[in-house]
CSV table of C-alpha atoms in Angstrom, one decimal:
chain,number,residue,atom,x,y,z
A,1,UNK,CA,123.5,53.8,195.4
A,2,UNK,CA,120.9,51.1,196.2
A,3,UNK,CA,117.8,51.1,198.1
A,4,UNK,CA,119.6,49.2,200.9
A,5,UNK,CA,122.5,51.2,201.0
A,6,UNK,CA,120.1,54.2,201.3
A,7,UNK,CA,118.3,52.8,204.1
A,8,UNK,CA,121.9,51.9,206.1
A,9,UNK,CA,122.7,55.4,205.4
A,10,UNK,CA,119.6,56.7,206.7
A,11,UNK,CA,119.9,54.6,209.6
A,12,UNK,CA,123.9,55.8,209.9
A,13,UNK,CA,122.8,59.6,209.8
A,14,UNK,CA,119.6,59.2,212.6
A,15,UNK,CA,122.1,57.2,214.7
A,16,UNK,CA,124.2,60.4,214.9
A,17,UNK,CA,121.4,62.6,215.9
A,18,UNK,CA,121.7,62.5,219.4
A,19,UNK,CA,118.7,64.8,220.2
A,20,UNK,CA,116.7,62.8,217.6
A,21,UNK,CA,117.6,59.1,219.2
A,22,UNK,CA,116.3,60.3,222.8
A,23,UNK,CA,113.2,61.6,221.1
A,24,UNK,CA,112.8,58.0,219.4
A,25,UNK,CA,113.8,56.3,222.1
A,26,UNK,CA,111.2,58.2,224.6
A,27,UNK,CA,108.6,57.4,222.3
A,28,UNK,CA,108.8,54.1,221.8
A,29,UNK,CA,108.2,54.0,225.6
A,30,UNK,CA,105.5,56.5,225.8
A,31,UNK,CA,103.3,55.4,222.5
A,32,UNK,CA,105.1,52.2,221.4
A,33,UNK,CA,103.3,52.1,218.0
A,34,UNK,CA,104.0,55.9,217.0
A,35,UNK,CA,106.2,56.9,214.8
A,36,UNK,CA,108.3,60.5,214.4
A,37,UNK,CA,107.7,61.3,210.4
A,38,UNK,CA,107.8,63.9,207.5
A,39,UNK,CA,110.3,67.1,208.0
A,40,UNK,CA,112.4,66.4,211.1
A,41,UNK,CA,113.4,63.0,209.3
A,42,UNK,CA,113.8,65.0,205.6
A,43,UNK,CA,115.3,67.9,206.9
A,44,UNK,CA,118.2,65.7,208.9
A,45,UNK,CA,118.8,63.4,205.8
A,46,UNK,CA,119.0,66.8,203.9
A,47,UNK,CA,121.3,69.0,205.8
A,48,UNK,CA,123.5,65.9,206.0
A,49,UNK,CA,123.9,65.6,202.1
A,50,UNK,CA,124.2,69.3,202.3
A,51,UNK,CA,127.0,68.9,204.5
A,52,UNK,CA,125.2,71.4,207.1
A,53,UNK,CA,124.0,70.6,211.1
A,54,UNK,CA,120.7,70.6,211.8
A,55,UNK,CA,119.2,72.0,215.1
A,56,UNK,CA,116.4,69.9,215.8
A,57,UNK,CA,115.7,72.0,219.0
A,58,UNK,CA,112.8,74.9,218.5
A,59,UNK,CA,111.4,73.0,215.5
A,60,UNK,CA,107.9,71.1,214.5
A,61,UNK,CA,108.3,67.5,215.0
A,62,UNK,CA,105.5,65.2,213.9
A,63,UNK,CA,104.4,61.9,215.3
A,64,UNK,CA,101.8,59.6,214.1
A,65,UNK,CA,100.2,56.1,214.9
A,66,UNK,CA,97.4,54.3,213.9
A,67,UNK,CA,94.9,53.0,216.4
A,68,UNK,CA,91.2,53.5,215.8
A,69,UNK,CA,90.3,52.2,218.9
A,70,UNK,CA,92.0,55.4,221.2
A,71,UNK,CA,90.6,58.5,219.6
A,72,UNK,CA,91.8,60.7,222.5
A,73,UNK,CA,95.5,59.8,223.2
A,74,UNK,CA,96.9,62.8,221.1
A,75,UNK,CA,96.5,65.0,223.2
A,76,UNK,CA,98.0,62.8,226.5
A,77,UNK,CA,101.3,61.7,224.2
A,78,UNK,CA,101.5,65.3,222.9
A,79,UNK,CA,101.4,66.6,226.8
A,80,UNK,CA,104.1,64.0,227.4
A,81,UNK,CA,106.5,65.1,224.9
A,82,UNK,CA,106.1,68.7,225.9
A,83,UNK,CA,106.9,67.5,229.4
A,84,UNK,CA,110.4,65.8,227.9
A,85,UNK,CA,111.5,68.2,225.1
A,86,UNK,CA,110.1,71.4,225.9
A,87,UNK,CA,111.9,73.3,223.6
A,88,UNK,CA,109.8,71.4,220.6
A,89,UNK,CA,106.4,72.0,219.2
A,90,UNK,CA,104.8,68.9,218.6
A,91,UNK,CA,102.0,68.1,215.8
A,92,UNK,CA,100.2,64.6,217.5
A,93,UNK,CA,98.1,62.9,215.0
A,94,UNK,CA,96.6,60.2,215.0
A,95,UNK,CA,95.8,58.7,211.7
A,96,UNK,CA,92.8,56.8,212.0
A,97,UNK,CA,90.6,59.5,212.2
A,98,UNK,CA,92.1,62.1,210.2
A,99,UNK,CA,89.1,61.4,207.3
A,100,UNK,CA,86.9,63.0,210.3
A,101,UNK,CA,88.4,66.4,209.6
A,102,UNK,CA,90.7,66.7,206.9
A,103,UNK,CA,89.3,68.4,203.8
A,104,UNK,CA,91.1,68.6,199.9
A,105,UNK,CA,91.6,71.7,198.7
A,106,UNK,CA,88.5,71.1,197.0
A,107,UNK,CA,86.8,70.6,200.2
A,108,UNK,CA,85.6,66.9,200.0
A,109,UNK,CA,85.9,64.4,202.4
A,110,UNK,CA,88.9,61.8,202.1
A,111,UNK,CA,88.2,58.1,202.8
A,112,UNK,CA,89.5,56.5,206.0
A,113,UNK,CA,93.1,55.6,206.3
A,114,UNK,CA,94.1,52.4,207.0
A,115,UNK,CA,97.6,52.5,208.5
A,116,UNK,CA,100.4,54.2,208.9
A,117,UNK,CA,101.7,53.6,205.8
A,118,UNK,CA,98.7,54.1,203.7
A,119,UNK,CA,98.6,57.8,205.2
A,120,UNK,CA,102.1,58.4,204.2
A,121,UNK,CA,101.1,57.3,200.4
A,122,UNK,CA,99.2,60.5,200.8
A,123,UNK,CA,101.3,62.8,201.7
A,124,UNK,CA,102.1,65.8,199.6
A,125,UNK,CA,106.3,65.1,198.5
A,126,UNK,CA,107.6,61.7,198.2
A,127,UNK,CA,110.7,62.5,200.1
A,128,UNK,CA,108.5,63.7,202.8
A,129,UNK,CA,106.4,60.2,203.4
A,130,UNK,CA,108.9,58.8,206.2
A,131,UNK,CA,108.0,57.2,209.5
A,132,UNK,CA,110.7,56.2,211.9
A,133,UNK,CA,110.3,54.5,215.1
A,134,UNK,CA,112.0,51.5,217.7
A,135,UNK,CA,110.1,49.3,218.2
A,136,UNK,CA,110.4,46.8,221.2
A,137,UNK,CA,113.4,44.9,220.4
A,138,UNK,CA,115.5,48.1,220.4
A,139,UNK,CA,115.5,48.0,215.9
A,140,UNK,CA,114.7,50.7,213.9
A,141,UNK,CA,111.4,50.4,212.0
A,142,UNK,CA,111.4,52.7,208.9
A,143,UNK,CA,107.7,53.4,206.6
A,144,UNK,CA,108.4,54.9,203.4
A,145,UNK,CA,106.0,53.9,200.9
A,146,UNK,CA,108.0,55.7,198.1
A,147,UNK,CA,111.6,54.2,199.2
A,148,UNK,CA,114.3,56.7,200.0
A,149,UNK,CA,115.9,57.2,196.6
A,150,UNK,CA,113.7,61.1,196.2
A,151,UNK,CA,115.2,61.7,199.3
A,152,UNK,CA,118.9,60.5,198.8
A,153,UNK,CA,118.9,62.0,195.2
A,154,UNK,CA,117.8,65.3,196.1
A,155,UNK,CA,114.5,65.2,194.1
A,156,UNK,CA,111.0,67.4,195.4
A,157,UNK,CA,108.4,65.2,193.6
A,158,UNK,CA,104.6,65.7,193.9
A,159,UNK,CA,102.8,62.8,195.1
A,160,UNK,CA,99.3,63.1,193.1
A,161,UNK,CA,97.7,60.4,195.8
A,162,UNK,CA,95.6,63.1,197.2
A,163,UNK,CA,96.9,66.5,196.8
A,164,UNK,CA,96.5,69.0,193.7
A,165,UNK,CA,99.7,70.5,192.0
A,166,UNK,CA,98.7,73.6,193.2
A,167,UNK,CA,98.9,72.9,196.9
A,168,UNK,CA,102.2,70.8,196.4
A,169,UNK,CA,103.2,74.0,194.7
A,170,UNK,CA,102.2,76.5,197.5
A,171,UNK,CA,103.6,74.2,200.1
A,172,UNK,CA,106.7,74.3,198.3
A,173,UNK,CA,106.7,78.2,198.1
A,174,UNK,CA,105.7,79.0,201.9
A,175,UNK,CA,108.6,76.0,202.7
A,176,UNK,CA,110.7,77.4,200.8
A,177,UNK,CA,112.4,73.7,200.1
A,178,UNK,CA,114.4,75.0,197.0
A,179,UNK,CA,116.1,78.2,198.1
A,180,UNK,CA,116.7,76.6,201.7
A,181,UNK,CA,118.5,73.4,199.8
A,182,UNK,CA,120.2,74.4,196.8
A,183,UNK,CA,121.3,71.0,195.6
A,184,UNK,CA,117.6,70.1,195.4
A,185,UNK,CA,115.8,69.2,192.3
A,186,UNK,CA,112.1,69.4,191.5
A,187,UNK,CA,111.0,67.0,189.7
A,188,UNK,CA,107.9,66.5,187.7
Protein backbone atom coordinates (compact mmCIF):
# COMPACT_ATOMS: atom_id res chain seq x y z
CA UNK A 1 0.00 0.00 0.00
CA UNK A 2 1.00 3.69 -0.33
CA UNK A 3 1.28 6.49 1.94
CA UNK A 4 -2.00 7.89 0.56
CA UNK A 5 -3.84 4.83 0.64
CA UNK A 6 -2.74 4.59 4.34
CA UNK A 7 -3.91 7.87 5.19
CA UNK A 8 -7.64 7.16 3.31
CA UNK A 9 -7.60 4.09 5.35
CA UNK A 10 -6.84 5.78 8.44
CA UNK A 11 -9.34 8.38 7.73
CA UNK A 12 -11.99 5.23 6.70
CA UNK A 13 -11.38 3.46 10.10
CA UNK A 14 -11.71 6.95 12.51
CA UNK A 15 -14.79 7.67 10.43
CA UNK A 16 -16.26 4.44 11.89
CA UNK A 17 -15.50 5.21 15.31
CA UNK A 18 -18.51 6.72 16.40
CA UNK A 19 -17.41 7.51 20.05
CA UNK A 20 -14.07 8.71 18.62
CA UNK A 21 -15.87 11.31 15.93
CA UNK A 22 -18.00 13.08 18.81
CA UNK A 23 -14.82 13.29 20.82
CA UNK A 24 -13.12 15.04 17.59
CA UNK A 25 -15.87 16.77 16.77
CA UNK A 26 -16.38 18.32 20.46
CA UNK A 27 -13.02 19.37 20.43
CA UNK A 28 -12.59 21.12 17.66
CA UNK A 29 -15.34 23.30 19.25
CA UNK A 30 -13.91 23.47 22.59
CA UNK A 31 -9.90 23.95 21.79
CA UNK A 32 -10.05 24.44 17.94
CA UNK A 33 -6.21 24.01 17.58
CA UNK A 34 -5.96 20.67 19.79
CA UNK A 35 -5.55 17.63 18.60
CA UNK A 36 -6.44 13.85 20.13
CA UNK A 37 -2.95 11.90 19.55
CA UNK A 38 -0.71 8.81 20.43
CA UNK A 39 -2.67 5.44 21.79
CA UNK A 40 -6.41 6.06 21.27
CA UNK A 41 -5.46 6.75 17.51
CA UNK A 42 -2.74 3.56 17.46
CA UNK A 43 -4.77 1.42 19.39
CA UNK A 44 -8.05 1.93 16.90
CA UNK A 45 -5.85 1.53 13.69
CA UNK A 46 -4.47 -1.55 15.52
CA UNK A 47 -7.42 -3.52 16.73
CA UNK A 48 -8.80 -2.81 13.22
CA UNK A 49 -5.86 -4.64 11.32
CA UNK A 50 -6.36 -7.13 14.08
CA UNK A 51 -9.73 -7.57 13.16
CA UNK A 52 -10.86 -6.85 16.96
CA UNK A 53 -13.36 -3.73 18.43
CA UNK A 54 -11.91 -1.38 20.40
CA UNK A 55 -13.73 0.20 23.42
CA UNK A 56 -12.64 3.61 23.55
CA UNK A 57 -14.86 4.19 26.76
CA UNK A 58 -12.80 3.88 30.28
CA UNK A 59 -9.47 4.51 28.49
CA UNK A 60 -6.62 7.40 28.47
CA UNK A 61 -7.14 9.72 25.75
CA UNK A 62 -4.51 12.38 25.01
CA UNK A 63 -4.93 15.73 23.55
CA UNK A 64 -2.36 18.31 22.73
CA UNK A 65 -2.01 21.89 21.23
CA UNK A 66 0.55 24.32 20.87
CA UNK A 67 -0.01 27.82 22.10
CA UNK A 68 2.58 29.48 24.18
CA UNK A 69 0.74 32.35 24.80
CA UNK A 70 -2.25 30.29 27.27
CA UNK A 71 -0.17 28.40 29.77
CA UNK A 72 -3.25 27.63 31.91
CA UNK A 73 -6.02 26.27 29.45
CA UNK A 74 -5.18 22.47 30.30
CA UNK A 75 -6.69 22.36 32.96
CA UNK A 76 -10.20 24.37 31.68
CA UNK A 77 -10.32 22.01 28.24
CA UNK A 78 -9.48 18.91 30.47
CA UNK A 79 -12.60 19.97 32.97
CA UNK A 80 -14.61 20.29 29.75
CA UNK A 81 -13.99 16.94 28.46
CA UNK A 82 -14.62 15.37 31.78
CA UNK A 83 -17.89 17.24 31.70
CA UNK A 84 -18.75 15.55 28.01
CA UNK A 85 -17.22 11.97 28.24
CA UNK A 86 -17.02 11.20 31.73
CA UNK A 87 -16.37 7.82 31.35
CA UNK A 88 -12.63 8.89 29.90
CA UNK A 89 -9.53 9.89 31.69
CA UNK A 90 -8.00 12.59 29.87
CA UNK A 91 -4.09 13.58 29.78
CA UNK A 92 -4.30 17.69 28.60
CA UNK A 93 -1.01 18.89 27.51
CA UNK A 94 -0.04 21.52 26.30
CA UNK A 95 3.17 21.45 24.29
CA UNK A 96 4.70 24.56 24.49
CA UNK A 97 5.78 24.35 27.84
CA UNK A 98 6.43 20.80 28.27
CA UNK A 99 10.62 21.76 28.30
CA UNK A 100 9.44 23.46 31.81
CA UNK A 101 8.97 20.08 33.33
CA UNK A 102 9.82 17.23 31.43
CA UNK A 103 13.07 15.54 32.28
CA UNK A 104 15.14 12.46 30.11
CA UNK A 105 15.80 9.65 31.75
CA UNK A 106 19.03 11.13 32.37
CA UNK A 107 17.42 13.98 34.01
CA UNK A 108 18.43 16.95 31.75
CA UNK A 109 16.29 19.50 30.54
CA UNK A 110 14.81 19.20 26.80
CA UNK A 111 14.85 22.29 24.63
CA UNK A 112 11.52 23.97 23.87
CA UNK A 113 9.08 22.55 21.35
CA UNK A 114 8.01 24.27 18.63
CA UNK A 115 4.74 22.77 17.47
CA UNK A 116 2.73 20.16 17.40
CA UNK A 117 4.51 18.30 15.14
CA UNK A 118 7.97 18.91 16.32
CA UNK A 119 6.73 17.21 19.76
CA UNK A 120 5.43 14.26 18.05
CA UNK A 121 9.12 13.84 16.35
CA UNK A 122 9.85 13.09 19.95
CA UNK A 123 7.82 10.75 20.93
CA UNK A 124 8.94 7.34 22.08
CA UNK A 125 7.43 4.79 18.92
CA UNK A 126 7.00 6.01 15.47
CA UNK A 127 3.55 4.48 15.25
CA UNK A 128 2.63 6.34 18.25
CA UNK A 129 3.50 10.08 16.81
CA UNK A 130 -0.23 10.78 15.49
CA UNK A 131 -2.32 13.91 15.96
CA UNK A 132 -5.78 13.99 14.63
CA UNK A 133 -8.12 16.77 14.67
CA UNK A 134 -11.13 18.94 12.46
CA UNK A 135 -10.40 21.72 11.91
CA UNK A 136 -12.94 24.52 10.95
CA UNK A 137 -13.96 23.54 7.62
CA UNK A 138 -15.26 20.16 8.98
CA UNK A 139 -11.73 18.15 7.24
CA UNK A 140 -9.67 16.01 9.05
CA UNK A 141 -6.20 17.35 9.80
CA UNK A 142 -3.67 14.43 10.46
CA UNK A 143 0.30 15.19 12.15
CA UNK A 144 2.50 12.28 11.73
CA UNK A 145 5.86 13.18 11.33
CA UNK A 146 6.91 9.54 10.66
CA UNK A 147 3.99 8.79 8.05
CA UNK A 148 1.62 5.93 8.81
CA UNK A 149 3.45 3.01 7.14
CA UNK A 150 4.97 1.71 11.09
CA UNK A 151 1.57 1.83 11.88
CA UNK A 152 -0.21 0.11 8.90
CA UNK A 153 2.66 -2.51 8.69
CA UNK A 154 2.48 -3.56 12.18
CA UNK A 155 6.10 -2.38 13.13
CA UNK A 156 7.05 -1.02 17.10
CA UNK A 157 10.14 1.10 16.12
CA UNK A 158 12.14 3.24 18.57
CA UNK A 159 12.28 6.77 17.73
CA UNK A 160 15.93 7.73 19.08
CA UNK A 161 14.75 11.72 18.86
CA UNK A 162 14.86 11.95 22.50
CA UNK A 163 14.36 8.85 24.28
CA UNK A 164 16.97 6.03 25.37
CA UNK A 165 16.40 2.29 24.20
CA UNK A 166 15.99 1.52 27.48
CA UNK A 167 12.87 3.54 28.23
CA UNK A 168 11.42 2.65 24.64
CA UNK A 169 12.13 -0.83 25.99
CA UNK A 170 10.39 -0.50 29.46
CA UNK A 171 7.51 1.34 27.92
CA UNK A 172 7.11 -1.46 25.66
CA UNK A 173 7.24 -4.05 28.64
CA UNK A 174 4.66 -2.16 31.11
CA UNK A 175 2.40 -1.66 27.57
CA UNK A 176 2.65 -4.77 26.89
CA UNK A 177 2.30 -3.71 22.88
CA UNK A 178 3.54 -7.24 21.73
CA UNK A 179 1.65 -9.86 23.67
CA UNK A 180 -1.59 -7.42 23.43
CA UNK A 181 -1.01 -7.44 19.36
CA UNK A 182 0.38 -10.49 18.17
CA UNK A 183 0.68 -9.56 14.52
CA UNK A 184 3.11 -6.79 15.73
CA UNK A 185 6.67 -6.62 14.84
CA UNK A 186 9.49 -4.81 16.59
CA UNK A 187 11.63 -3.47 14.74
CA UNK A 188 15.14 -2.15 15.26
Amino acid sequence: MTSQNYLEQFYKIVRAQPRLMQILLCLAQFQPNAYVAAGVLRHVVWAHLHEREYEILHTEIDVIFFDSTACHIEARLKAKLEQEFSNIAWDVTNQAFVHEWYRTDQGARIKPLSSVKDALSMWPETATALALRVNKDGDFELIAPFGLDDLFELKLRWNANLVSYAVFEQRMLSKQFLQKWQRLTLEK
